[in-house]
């Protein structure tokens, strides 16, 4: 039997469906999936939960996160499903209750599950504040309309609420723009701004190029890594899939690079922003103490790209 928080949310789903005159069935195999919604063919959904009282972890930026392995959903997609496979992730205090006044839910479409998670379905949703998230899975927050639009066959429902920012993993990079949701289709589409997607094939090539590890730290865990663009892809879509315009970084150093706290030159030498200081031992040892060090892997980046990137830094050239 599902925990009470899931049952509470499913009761709200039934209420919303009744008000919209949309068919819903929550009497399905609750061990794995929890609801059918809509017809011809509609969607099949699994509800997961994350308890705030159990979250005592944070990343280098001090942000906690929801982490799930959406493996059941991803397996169902791979096996083929007449209905689109979706997920609802509950952000709750504890599993005994879902109260819409105090708690939140995040809706994931099939495309997001298939394309914005790792091969086994792993992904994080970083928490900014109460009901505010960032990451590739944080597009639809407390958004009933988008659920029903998707169930009715809308491939890209329009969010009625938005999350803030984005920290991605392998499957999502924004190159300094932390507000843009992302997918991996390798296309450009118009939204509130132009968003450029890169393909899975390109990402695999980038990881292979840099031996599946961060060029600075040697971190090899893919959930901690991202394909980092030197010249951001939103304003340079023509080189979004140029292998000489990317490198593999862990998320801390990717964020620091986009913030202009460090860079490198055409010889692969690390340069640190003169005003940058930190009490973090990790950042001191991985960045500040390595000022001037040459890293051969950094020379794989095209000289013209790193030169243009550096020319846009207010502190470059260093004095």
mmCIF file of C-alpha atoms in Angstrom, residues 48 50 55-71 74 87 89-91 106-108 112-113 115-128 132-141 163-173 178 180-182 219-226 249-252 255 282:
data_model
loop_
_atom_site.group_PDB
_atom_site.id
_atom_site.type_symbol
_atom_site.label_atom_id
_atom_site.label_comp_id
_atom_site.label_asym_id
_atom_site.label_seq_id
_atom_site.Cartn_x
_atom_site.Cartn_y
_atom_site.Cartn_z
ATOM 1 C CA UNK A 48 7.562 9.273 -5.127
ATOM 2 C CA UNK A 50 11.184 12.912 -0.271
ATOM 3 C CA UNK A 55 17.517 15.473 4.338
ATOM 4 C CA UNK A 56 20.687 16.379 6.202
ATOM 5 C CA UNK A 57 22.978 16.657 3.214
ATOM 6 C CA UNK A 58 24.040 19.595 1.063
ATOM 7 C CA UNK A 59 26.358 20.403 -1.815
ATOM 8 C CA UNK A 60 29.274 22.825 -1.994
ATOM 9 C CA UNK A 61 26.878 25.753 -2.458
ATOM 10 C CA UNK A 62 25.023 24.834 0.728
ATOM 11 C CA UNK A 63 21.955 23.622 -1.163
ATOM 12 C CA UNK A 64 20.072 20.527 -0.133
ATOM 13 C CA UNK A 65 18.466 18.422 -2.792
ATOM 14 C CA UNK A 66 15.899 15.781 -3.544
ATOM 15 C CA UNK A 67 17.507 12.743 -5.087
ATOM 16 C CA UNK A 68 15.662 9.885 -6.742
ATOM 17 C CA UNK A 69 16.443 7.043 -9.060
ATOM 18 C CA UNK A 70 13.551 7.071 -11.512
ATOM 19 C CA UNK A 71 14.420 3.555 -12.631
ATOM 20 C CA UNK A 74 12.673 4.690 -17.161
ATOM 21 C CA UNK A 87 6.346 10.949 -12.266
ATOM 22 C CA UNK A 89 7.728 13.822 -6.704
ATOM 23 C CA UNK A 90 6.395 15.001 -3.345
ATOM 24 C CA UNK A 91 8.449 17.408 -1.225
ATOM 25 C CA UNK A 106 7.007 18.368 -8.877
ATOM 26 C CA UNK A 107 5.681 16.898 -12.124
ATOM 27 C CA UNK A 108 8.007 15.103 -14.556
ATOM 28 C CA UNK A 112 12.182 14.698 -18.879
ATOM 29 C CA UNK A 113 12.542 11.238 -17.345
ATOM 30 C CA UNK A 115 16.304 12.586 -21.463
ATOM 31 C CA UNK A 116 17.120 14.582 -18.323
ATOM 32 C CA UNK A 117 18.217 11.690 -16.097
ATOM 33 C CA UNK A 118 21.162 9.336 -16.211
ATOM 34 C CA UNK A 119 21.038 5.872 -17.736
ATOM 35 C CA UNK A 120 19.592 4.356 -14.550
ATOM 36 C CA UNK A 121 17.258 7.280 -13.946
ATOM 37 C CA UNK A 122 19.331 9.050 -11.280
ATOM 38 C CA UNK A 123 18.853 12.789 -10.881
ATOM 39 C CA UNK A 124 18.859 15.551 -8.261
ATOM 40 C CA UNK A 125 16.414 18.390 -7.767
ATOM 41 C CA UNK A 126 18.215 21.152 -5.892
ATOM 42 C CA UNK A 127 16.213 23.074 -3.293
ATOM 43 C CA UNK A 128 16.487 26.863 -3.219
ATOM 44 C CA UNK A 132 11.541 26.766 -5.175
ATOM 45 C CA UNK A 133 13.862 24.354 -6.961
ATOM 46 C CA UNK A 134 16.395 24.169 -9.745
ATOM 47 C CA UNK A 135 17.626 21.447 -12.015
ATOM 48 C CA UNK A 136 16.403 19.742 -15.187
ATOM 49 C CA UNK A 137 13.440 18.164 -13.409
ATOM 50 C CA UNK A 138 12.099 21.297 -11.707
ATOM 51 C CA UNK A 139 10.031 22.828 -14.502
ATOM 52 C CA UNK A 140 6.528 21.996 -13.252
ATOM 53 C CA UNK A 141 6.030 22.802 -9.551
ATOM 54 C CA UNK A 163 11.045 27.026 -10.506
ATOM 55 C CA UNK A 164 14.083 29.230 -10.111
ATOM 56 C CA UNK A 165 17.397 28.475 -11.668
ATOM 57 C CA UNK A 166 19.067 25.292 -12.607
ATOM 58 C CA UNK A 167 21.962 23.206 -11.549
ATOM 59 C CA UNK A 168 22.320 20.307 -13.876
ATOM 60 C CA UNK A 169 24.193 17.181 -14.212
ATOM 61 C CA UNK A 170 25.407 15.383 -17.296
ATOM 62 C CA UNK A 171 22.092 15.962 -18.960
ATOM 63 C CA UNK A 172 21.669 19.677 -18.468
ATOM 64 C CA UNK A 173 23.947 22.681 -18.728
ATOM 65 C CA UNK A 178 20.435 29.217 -14.190
ATOM 66 C CA UNK A 180 16.424 27.771 -18.291
ATOM 67 C CA UNK A 181 14.878 24.284 -18.283
ATOM 68 C CA UNK A 182 16.676 21.922 -20.579
ATOM 69 C CA UNK A 219 36.011 13.210 -10.053
ATOM 70 C CA UNK A 220 34.527 10.389 -12.112
ATOM 71 C CA UNK A 221 31.002 10.072 -10.662
ATOM 72 C CA UNK A 222 28.716 11.135 -13.514
ATOM 73 C CA UNK A 223 26.017 12.438 -11.194
ATOM 74 C CA UNK A 224 28.561 15.039 -10.036
ATOM 75 C CA UNK A 225 29.721 16.033 -13.531
ATOM 76 C CA UNK A 226 28.461 18.149 -16.393
ATOM 77 C CA UNK A 249 33.786 19.643 -14.895
ATOM 78 C CA UNK A 250 32.195 18.764 -11.601
ATOM 79 C CA UNK A 251 29.329 21.056 -10.712
ATOM 80 C CA UNK A 252 31.257 23.192 -8.230
ATOM 81 C CA UNK A 255 29.599 27.033 -11.514
ATOM 82 C CA UNK A 282 38.296 21.998 -1.342
#
